[in-house]
Coordinates of C-alpha atoms and ligand atoms in Angstrom, one line a residue:
Chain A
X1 CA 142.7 100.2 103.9
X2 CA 139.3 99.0 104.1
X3 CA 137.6 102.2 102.6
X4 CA 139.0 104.3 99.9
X5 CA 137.6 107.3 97.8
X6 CA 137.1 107.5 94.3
X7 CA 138.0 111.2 91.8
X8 CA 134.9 113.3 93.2
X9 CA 135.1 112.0 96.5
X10 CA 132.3 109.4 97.0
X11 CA 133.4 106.7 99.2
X12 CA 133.9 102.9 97.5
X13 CA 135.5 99.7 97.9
X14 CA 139.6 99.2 98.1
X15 CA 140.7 96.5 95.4
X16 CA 142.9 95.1 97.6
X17 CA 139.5 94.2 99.7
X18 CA 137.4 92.9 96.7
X19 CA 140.0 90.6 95.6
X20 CA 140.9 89.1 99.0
X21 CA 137.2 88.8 99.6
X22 CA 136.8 87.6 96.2
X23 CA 139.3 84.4 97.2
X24 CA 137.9 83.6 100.4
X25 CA 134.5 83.1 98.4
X26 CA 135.5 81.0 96.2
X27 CA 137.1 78.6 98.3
X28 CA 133.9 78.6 101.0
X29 CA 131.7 78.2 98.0
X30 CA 134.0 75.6 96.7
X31 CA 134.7 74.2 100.7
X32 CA 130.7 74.0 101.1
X33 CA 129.9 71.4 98.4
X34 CA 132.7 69.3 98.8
X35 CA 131.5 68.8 102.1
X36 CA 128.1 68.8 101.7
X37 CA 128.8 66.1 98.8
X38 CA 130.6 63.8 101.3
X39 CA 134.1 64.9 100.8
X40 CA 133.6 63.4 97.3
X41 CA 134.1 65.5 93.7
X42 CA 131.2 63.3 91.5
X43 CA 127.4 63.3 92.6
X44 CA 125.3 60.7 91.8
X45 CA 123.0 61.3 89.3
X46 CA 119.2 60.8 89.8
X47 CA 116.7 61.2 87.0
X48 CA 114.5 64.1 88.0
X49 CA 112.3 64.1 85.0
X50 CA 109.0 63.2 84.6
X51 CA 109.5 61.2 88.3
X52 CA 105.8 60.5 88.5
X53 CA 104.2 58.4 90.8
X54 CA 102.7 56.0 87.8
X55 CA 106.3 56.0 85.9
X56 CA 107.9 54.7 89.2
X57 CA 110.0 57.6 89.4
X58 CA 111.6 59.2 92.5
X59 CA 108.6 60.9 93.5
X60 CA 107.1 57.4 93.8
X61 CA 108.4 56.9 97.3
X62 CA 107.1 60.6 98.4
X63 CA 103.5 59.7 97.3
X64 CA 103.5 56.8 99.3
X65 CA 105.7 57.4 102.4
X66 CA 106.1 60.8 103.2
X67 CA 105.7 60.3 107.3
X68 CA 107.5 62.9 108.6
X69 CA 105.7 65.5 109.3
X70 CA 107.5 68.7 109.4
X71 CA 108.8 68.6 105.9
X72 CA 104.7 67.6 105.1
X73 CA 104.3 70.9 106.9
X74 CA 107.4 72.8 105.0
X75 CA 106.2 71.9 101.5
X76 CA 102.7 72.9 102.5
X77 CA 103.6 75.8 104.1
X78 CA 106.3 77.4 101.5
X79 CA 103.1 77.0 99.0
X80 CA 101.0 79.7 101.0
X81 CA 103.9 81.9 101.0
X82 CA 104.4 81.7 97.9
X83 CA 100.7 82.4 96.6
X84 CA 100.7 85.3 99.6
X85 CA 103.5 86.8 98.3
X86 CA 102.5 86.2 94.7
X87 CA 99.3 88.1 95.2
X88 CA 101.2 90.9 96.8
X89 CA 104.1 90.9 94.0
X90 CA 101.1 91.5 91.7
X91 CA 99.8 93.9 93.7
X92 CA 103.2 95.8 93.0
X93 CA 103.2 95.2 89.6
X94 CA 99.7 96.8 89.2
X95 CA 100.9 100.2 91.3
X96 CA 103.8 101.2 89.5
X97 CA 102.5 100.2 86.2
X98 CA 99.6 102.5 86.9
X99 CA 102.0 105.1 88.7
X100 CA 104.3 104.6 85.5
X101 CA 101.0 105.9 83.5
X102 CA 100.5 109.0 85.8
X103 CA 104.2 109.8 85.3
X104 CA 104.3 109.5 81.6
X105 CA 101.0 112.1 81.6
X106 CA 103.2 114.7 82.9
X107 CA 106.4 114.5 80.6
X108 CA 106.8 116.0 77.3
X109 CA 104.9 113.7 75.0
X110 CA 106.9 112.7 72.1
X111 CA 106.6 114.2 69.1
X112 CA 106.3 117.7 71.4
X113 CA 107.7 121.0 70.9
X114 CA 111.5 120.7 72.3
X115 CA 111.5 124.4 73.5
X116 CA 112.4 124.5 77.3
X117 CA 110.4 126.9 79.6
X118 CA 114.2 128.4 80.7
X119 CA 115.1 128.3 76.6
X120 CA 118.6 126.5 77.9
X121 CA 118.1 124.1 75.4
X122 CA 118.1 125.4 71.8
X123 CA 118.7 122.1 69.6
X124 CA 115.6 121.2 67.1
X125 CA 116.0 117.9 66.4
X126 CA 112.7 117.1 66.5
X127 CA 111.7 120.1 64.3
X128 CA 110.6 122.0 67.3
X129 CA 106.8 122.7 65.9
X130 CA 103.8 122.9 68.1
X131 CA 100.4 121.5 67.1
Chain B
X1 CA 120.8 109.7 77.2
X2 CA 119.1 111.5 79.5
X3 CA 118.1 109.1 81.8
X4 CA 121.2 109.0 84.4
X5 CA 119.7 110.1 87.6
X6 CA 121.6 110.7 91.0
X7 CA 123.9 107.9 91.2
X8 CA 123.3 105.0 93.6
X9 CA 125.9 102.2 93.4
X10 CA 129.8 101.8 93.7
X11 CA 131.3 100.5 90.8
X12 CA 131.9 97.2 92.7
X13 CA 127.8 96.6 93.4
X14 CA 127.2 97.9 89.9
X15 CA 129.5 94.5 88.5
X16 CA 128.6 92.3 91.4
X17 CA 124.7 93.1 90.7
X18 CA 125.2 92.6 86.9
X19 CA 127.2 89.0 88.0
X20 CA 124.6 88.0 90.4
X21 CA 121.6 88.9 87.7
X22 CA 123.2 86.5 85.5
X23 CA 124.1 83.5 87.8
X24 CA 120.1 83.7 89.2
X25 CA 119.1 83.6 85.6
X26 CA 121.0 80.6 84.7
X27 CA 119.6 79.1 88.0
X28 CA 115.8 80.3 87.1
X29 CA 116.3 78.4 83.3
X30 CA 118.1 75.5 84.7
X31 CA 115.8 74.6 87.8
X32 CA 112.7 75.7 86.3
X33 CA 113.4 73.7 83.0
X34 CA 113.3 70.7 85.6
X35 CA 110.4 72.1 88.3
X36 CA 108.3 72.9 85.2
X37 CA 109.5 70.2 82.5
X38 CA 105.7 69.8 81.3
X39 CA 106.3 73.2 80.0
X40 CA 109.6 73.9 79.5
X41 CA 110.2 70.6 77.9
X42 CA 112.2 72.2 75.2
X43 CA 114.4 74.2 77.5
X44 CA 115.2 71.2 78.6
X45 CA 116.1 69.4 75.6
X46 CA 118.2 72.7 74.7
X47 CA 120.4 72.5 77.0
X48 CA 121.0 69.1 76.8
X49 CA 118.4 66.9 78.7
X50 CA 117.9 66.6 82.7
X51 CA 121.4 65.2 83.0
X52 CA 122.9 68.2 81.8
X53 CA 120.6 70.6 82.9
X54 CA 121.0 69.4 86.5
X55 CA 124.6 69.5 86.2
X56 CA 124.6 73.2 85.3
X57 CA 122.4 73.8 87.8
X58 CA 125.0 72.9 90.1
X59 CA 127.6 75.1 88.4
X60 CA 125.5 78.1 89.0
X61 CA 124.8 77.2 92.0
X62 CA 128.6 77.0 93.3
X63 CA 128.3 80.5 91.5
X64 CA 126.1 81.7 93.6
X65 CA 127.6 80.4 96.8
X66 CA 130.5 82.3 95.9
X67 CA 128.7 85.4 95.0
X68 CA 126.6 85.9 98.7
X69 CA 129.6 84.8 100.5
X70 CA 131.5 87.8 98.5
X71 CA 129.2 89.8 99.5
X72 CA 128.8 89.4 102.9
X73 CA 132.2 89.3 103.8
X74 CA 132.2 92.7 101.9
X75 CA 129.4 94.2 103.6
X76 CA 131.4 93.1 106.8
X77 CA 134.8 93.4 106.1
X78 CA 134.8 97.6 105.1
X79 CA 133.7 100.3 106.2
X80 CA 131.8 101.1 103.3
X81 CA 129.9 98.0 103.4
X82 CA 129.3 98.5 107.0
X83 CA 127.9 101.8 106.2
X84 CA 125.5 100.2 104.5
X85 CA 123.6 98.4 107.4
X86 CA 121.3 101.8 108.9
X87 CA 120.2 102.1 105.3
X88 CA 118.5 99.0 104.5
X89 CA 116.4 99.2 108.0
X90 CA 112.8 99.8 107.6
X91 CA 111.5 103.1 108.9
X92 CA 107.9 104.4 109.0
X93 CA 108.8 106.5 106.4
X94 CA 108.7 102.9 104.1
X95 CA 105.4 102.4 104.9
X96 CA 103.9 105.7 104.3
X97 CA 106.0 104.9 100.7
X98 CA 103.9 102.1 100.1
X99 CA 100.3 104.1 101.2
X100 CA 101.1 106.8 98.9
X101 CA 102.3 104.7 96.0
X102 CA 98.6 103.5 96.1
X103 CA 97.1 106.9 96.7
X104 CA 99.4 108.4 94.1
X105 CA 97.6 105.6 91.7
X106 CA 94.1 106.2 92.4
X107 CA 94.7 110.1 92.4
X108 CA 94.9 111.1 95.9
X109 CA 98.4 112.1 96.0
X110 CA 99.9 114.6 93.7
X111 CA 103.9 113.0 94.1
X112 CA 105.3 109.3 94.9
X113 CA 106.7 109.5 98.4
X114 CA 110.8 110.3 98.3
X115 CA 111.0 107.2 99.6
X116 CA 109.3 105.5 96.7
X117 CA 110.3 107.7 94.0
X118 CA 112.6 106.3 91.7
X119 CA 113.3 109.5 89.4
X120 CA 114.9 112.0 91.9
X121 CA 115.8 115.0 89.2
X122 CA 116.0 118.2 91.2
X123 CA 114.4 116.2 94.6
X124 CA 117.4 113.8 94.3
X125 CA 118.7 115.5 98.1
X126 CA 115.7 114.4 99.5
X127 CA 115.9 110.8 98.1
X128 CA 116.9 107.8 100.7
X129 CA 119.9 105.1 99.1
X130 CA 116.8 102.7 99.1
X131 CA 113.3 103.1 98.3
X132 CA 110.5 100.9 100.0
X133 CA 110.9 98.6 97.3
X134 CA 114.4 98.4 97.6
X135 CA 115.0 97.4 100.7
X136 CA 111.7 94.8 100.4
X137 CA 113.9 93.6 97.5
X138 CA 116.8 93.4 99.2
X139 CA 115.1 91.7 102.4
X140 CA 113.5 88.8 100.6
X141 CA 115.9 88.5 98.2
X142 CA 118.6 88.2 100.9
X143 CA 116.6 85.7 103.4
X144 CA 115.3 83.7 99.6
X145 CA 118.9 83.4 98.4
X146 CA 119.8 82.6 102.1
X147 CA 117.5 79.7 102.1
X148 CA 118.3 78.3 98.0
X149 CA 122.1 78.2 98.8
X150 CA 121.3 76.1 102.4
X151 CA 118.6 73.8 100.5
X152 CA 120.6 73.5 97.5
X153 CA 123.5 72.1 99.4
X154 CA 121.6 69.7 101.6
X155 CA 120.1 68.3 98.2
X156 CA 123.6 68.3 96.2
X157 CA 123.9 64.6 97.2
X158 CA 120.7 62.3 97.1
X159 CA 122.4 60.0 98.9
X160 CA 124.1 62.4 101.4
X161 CA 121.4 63.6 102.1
X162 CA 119.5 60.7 103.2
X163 CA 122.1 59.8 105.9
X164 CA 120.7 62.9 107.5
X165 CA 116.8 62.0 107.5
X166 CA 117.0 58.6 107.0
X167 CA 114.8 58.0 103.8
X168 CA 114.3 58.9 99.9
X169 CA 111.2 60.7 101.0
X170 CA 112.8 63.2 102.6
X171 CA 115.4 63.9 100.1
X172 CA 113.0 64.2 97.7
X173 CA 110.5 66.4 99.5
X174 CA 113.9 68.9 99.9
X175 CA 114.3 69.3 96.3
X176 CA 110.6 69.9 95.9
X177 CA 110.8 72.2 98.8
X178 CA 113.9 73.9 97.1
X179 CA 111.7 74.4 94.2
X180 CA 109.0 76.1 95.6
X181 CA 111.3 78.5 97.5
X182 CA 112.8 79.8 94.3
X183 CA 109.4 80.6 92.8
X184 CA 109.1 83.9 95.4
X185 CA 112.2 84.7 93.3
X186 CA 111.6 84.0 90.0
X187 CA 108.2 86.2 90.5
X188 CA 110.0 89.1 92.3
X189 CA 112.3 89.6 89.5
X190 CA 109.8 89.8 86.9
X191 CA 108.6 92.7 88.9
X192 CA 112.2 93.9 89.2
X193 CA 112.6 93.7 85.5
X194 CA 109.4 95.7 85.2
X195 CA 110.2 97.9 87.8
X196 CA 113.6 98.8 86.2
X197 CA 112.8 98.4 82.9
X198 CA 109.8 100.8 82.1
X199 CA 109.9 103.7 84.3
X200 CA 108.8 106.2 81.6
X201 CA 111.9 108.4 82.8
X202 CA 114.2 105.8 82.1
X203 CA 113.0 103.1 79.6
X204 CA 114.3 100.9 78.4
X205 CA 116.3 100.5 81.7
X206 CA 117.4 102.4 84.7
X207 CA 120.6 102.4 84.8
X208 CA 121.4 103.5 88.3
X209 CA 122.0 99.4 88.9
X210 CA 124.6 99.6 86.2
X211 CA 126.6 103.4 86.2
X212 CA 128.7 103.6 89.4
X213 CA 127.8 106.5 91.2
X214 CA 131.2 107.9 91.1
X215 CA 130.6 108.4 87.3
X216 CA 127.4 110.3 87.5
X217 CA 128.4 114.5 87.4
X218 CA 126.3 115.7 90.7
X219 CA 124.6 118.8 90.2
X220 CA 121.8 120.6 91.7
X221 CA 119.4 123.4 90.7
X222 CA 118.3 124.6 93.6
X223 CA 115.7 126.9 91.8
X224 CA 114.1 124.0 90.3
X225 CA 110.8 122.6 92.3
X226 CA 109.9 119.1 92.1
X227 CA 111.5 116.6 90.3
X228 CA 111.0 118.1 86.7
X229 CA 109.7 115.2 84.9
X230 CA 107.8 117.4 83.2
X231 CA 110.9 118.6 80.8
X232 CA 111.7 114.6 80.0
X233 CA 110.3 113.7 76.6
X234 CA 108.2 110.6 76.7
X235 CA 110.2 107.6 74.2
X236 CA 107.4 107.2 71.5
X237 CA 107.9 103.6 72.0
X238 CA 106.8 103.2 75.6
X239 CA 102.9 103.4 75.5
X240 CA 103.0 100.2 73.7
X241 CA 106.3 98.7 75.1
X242 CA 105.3 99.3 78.9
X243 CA 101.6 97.6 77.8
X244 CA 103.0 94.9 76.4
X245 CA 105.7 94.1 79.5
X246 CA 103.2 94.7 81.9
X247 CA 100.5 92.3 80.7
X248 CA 103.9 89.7 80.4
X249 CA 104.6 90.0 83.7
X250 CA 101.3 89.7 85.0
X251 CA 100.8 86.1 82.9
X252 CA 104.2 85.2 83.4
X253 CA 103.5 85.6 88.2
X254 CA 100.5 84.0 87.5
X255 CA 101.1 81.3 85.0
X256 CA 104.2 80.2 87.0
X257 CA 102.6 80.4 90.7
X258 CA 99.3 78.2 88.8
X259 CA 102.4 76.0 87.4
X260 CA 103.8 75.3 91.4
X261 CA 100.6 74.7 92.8
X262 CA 99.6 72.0 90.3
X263 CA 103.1 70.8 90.7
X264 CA 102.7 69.9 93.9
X265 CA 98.8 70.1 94.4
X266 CA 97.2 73.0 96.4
X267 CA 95.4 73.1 98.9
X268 CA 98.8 70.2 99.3
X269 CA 97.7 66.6 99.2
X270 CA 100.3 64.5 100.4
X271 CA 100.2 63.0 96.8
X272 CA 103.1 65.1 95.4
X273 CA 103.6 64.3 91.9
X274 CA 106.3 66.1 91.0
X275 CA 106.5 67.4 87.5
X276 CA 103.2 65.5 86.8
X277 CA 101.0 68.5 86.2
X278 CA 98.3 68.7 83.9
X279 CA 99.3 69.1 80.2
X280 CA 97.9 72.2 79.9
X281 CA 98.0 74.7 76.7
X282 CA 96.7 78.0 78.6
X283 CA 99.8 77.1 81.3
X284 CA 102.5 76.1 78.8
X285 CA 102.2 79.5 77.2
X286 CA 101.8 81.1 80.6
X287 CA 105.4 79.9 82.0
X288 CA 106.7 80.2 78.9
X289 CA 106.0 83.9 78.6
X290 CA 107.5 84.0 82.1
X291 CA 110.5 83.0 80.7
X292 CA 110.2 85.5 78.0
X293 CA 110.4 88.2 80.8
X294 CA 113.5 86.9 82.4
X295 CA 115.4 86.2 79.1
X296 CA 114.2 89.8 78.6
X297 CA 115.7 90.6 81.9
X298 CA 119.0 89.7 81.2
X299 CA 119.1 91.3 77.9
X300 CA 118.3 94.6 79.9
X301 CA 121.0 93.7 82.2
X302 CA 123.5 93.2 79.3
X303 CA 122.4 96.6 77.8
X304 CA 122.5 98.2 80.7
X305 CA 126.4 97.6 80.6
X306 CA 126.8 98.6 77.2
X307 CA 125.2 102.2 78.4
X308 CA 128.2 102.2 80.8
X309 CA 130.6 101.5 78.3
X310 CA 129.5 104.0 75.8
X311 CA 128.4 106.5 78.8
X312 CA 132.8 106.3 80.1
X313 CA 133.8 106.6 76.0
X314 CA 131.4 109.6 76.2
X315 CA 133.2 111.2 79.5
X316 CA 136.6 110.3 78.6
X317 CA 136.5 112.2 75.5
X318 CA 134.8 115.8 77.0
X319 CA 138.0 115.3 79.3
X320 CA 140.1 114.6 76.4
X321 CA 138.5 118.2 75.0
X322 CA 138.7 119.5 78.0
X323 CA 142.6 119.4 78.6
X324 CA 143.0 120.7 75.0
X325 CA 140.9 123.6 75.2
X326 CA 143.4 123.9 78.7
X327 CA 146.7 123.8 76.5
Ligands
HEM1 C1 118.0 81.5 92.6 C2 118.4 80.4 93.1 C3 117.9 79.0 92.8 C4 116.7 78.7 92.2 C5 115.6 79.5 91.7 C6 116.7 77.2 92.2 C7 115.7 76.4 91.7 C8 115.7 75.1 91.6 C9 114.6 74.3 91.1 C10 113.3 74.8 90.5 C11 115.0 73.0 91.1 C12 114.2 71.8 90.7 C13 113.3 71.3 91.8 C14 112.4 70.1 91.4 O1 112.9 69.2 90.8 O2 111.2 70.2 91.7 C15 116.3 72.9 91.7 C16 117.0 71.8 91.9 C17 118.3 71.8 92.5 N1 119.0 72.8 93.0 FE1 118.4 74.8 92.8 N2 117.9 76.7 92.7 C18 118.6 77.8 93.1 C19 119.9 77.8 93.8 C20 120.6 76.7 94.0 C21 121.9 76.6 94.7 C22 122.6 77.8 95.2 C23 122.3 75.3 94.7 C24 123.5 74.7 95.3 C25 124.3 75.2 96.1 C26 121.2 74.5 94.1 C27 121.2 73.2 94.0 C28 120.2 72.4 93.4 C29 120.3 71.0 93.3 C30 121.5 70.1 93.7 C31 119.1 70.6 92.7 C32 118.7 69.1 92.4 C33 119.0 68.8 90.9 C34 118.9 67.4 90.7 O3 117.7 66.9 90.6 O4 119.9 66.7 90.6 N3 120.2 75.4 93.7 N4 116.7 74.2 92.0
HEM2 C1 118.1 87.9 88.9 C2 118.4 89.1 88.6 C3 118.5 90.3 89.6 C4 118.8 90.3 90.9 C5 119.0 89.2 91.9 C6 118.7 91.7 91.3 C7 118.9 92.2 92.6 C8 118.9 93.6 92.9 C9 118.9 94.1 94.3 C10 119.1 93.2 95.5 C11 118.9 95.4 94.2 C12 119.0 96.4 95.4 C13 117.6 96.7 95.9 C14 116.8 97.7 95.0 O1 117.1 98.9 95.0 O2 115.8 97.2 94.4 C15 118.7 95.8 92.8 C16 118.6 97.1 92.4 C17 118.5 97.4 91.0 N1 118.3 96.5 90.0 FE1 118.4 94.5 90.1 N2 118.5 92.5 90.2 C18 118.4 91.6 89.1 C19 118.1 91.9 87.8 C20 118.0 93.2 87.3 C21 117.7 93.6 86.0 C22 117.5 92.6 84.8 C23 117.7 94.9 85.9 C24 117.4 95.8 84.7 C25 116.3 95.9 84.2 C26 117.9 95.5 87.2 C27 117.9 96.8 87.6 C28 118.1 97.3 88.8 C29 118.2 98.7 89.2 C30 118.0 99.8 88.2 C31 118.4 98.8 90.6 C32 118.6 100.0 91.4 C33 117.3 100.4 92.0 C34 117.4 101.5 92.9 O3 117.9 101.3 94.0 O4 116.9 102.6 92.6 N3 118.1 94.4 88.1 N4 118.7 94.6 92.1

């Protein structure tokens, strides 16, 4: 019951499993922050805006007392992954946009004759001229 | 609409991905309204000041919970989820994907590697569930979403939280580490958007992520070589379009991973000021073109359902004239 097949035979999910899954979810998602809010429904409500150090916001207290150093050495270090992997997203970026170019060059550009080399396809929508 | 390739996901990943796409983009406008406030100060005000906005925040963020847990118990619980496992694993193959992307670029290769090629056509046997990107994208993701959900739970009570480690300080450094964890997300999927968005096969959107694959007729000339790109008709619109998404998502990664260093200060002084960055014009139109690019995302997302929609009206009626011309 865990596996079922779909018309032309690709395999898929069961329903029965999504929506039993789909339960369980919820009630861990909804378990989780019940918990991790002290077995309470409210939160308490801090004002995370603008908390500079000069306004006396929250942030105050981390500007003058952040002693422990691990979470020093967390904050610090999730910034040099970030840049790292920021440089290497761009990286990415700048392939496939280049590849994207290369592809385009080979496809029909628009405004092209529509005729197809194996003349399956014999609509001329596009008025079907050649320059 | 030409631009159904071989088909990729069941129709459950195709809803769950459209789901999760929107959950992580209410999470990127609520947290980021509140990371980058200097910027985003409207975004803020919008939806209904930081009050509000970190109450939503929260809602998504249940959302999300559910979501992964979903998920995983999918991927665990059948066997088509289990399946799943020996095609997400790296293999050589991935990195030789990634070589040949760049060689393919400067003109050293003639194709994109199968296992980086994202329009299959008459190569689509050769073609791996998962490209290099894809699984990369399905590794961070996964270990970044891992991460937000753990951190977003130890910081859902301030006060909570501090029985744990004993000060404000080290509640507050969580939320700012929370923070900076999303922002390997929110600059991975402005490349996604790109990615899927402005193929030149496929603009304005793949929609592989959004047509289950049990919808998608399977057919092969076998007398065909190479993937036949070369019969697609370019969209007259995507010289320009591609350009202009391109350069977005360029300022939009940079502008945002600028705007989380000067939140914090890089190289980090142990002064955090968070959400005291410089008022900066160059920035302020940086992150806010960022945002452009996701809002943009999740109108590709929501089109990329409509495609479905009209893509089933379209089959159900060649059936419907099929069983006639039966009778
Ligand atoms: C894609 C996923 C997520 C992203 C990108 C994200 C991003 C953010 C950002 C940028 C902030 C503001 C940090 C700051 O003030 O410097 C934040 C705050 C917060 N996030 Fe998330 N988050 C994500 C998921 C979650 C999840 C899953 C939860 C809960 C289970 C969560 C709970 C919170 C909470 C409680 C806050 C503090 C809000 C307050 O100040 O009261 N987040 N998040
Ligand atoms: C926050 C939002 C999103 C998340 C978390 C997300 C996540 C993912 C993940 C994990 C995959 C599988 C790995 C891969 O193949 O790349 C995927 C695939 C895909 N996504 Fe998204 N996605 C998001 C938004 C979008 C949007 C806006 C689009 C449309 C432009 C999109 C289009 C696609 C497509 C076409 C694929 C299939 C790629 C393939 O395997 O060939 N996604 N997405």
């Amino acid at each position: 019951m865990s596996n079922s097949t779909t018309e032309n035979g690709v395999s898929s999910y069961s329903g029965t499993m999504i929506a039993v899954n789909a339960v369980i979810a919820v009630a861990v998602a909804l378990g989780a922050v019940w918990v991790a809010n002290g077995f309470n429904v409210f939160y308490e409500r801090l004002d995370r805006v603008s908390p500079t150090a000069d306004g006396g916001g929250i942030g105050t207290a981390f500007a003058q007392g952040n002693d422990i150093g691990w979470l020093v050495f967390m904050v610090e270090a999730i910034h040099a992954i970030d840049v790292l992997m920021g440089l290497f997203i761009l990286v990415l970026v700048f392939v496939h946009w280049s590849a994207f170019r290369r592809l385009a060059g080979r496809m029909r550009q628009p405004g092209e004759s529509r005729a197809m080399p194996d003349g399956g396809d014999t609509d001329t929508e596009n008025g079907g001229d050649t320059q | 609409m030409t631009n159904l390739d071989h088909g990729k996901f069941t129709r459950m990943t195709t809803v769950f991905h459209s789901l999760l796409a929107m959950d992580v983009f209410f999470l990127f406008f609520t947290g980021y309204a509140i990371m980058f406030n200097d910027e985003l100060w409207w975004m803020l005000t919008l939806m209904g000041g930081s009050g509000s906005v970190a109450a939503l925040h929260r809602v998504f963020g249940v959302g999300l919970l559910a979501l992964i847990t979903f998920w995983a118990l999918m991927m665990v619980t059948t066997d088509t989820g289990r399946s799943n496992f020996s095609e997400v694993l790296p293999t050589p193959d991935d990195a030789k994907a990634f070589v040949q992307d760049i060689q393919f670029v400067l003109g050293n290769a003639e194709e994109r590697h199968p296992n980086a090629r994202q329009f299959a056509g008459g190569t689509a046997d050769e073609i791996p569930l998962l490209s290099y990107v894809g699984k990369g994208v399905i590794f961070i993701f996964a270990v970044e979403l891992a991460l937000l959900t753990l951190s977003g739970l130890l910081i859902w009570s301030k006060t909570g939280l501090m029985q744990y480690f004993a000060t404000q300080t080290a509640a507050i450094a969580f939320v700012v580490f929370h923070g900076l964890l999303g922002v390997v997300m929110l600059m991975g999927i402005m490349f996604h958007i790109f990615e899927h968005g402005f193929h030149p096969a496929f603009f304005p959107v793949e929609t592989k992520a959004f047509i289950p694959r049990s919808m998608i007729p399977e057919h092969h000339d076998d007398d065909d070589e190479g993937t036949g790109i070369e019969r697609l008709q370019l969209s007259s619109g995507w010289a320009s379009a591609s350009n202009l998404a391109g350069a977005a998502t360029v300022i939009g990664i940079v502008s945002v991973l600028t705007a989380s260093i000067y939140d914090t200060g890089y190289p980090v002084s142990l002064e955090l000021l968070v959400g005291g960055g410089p008022t900066n014009l160059l920035l302020t139109v940086g992150v806010n073109i960022g945002m452009l690019v996701l809002f943009f995302g999740m109108v590709l997302s929501v089109y990329g359902n409509l495609v479905r929609i009209r893509w089933e009206q379209q089959m159900a009626q060649e059936e419907g004239a099929e069983a006639e011309a039966a009778d």
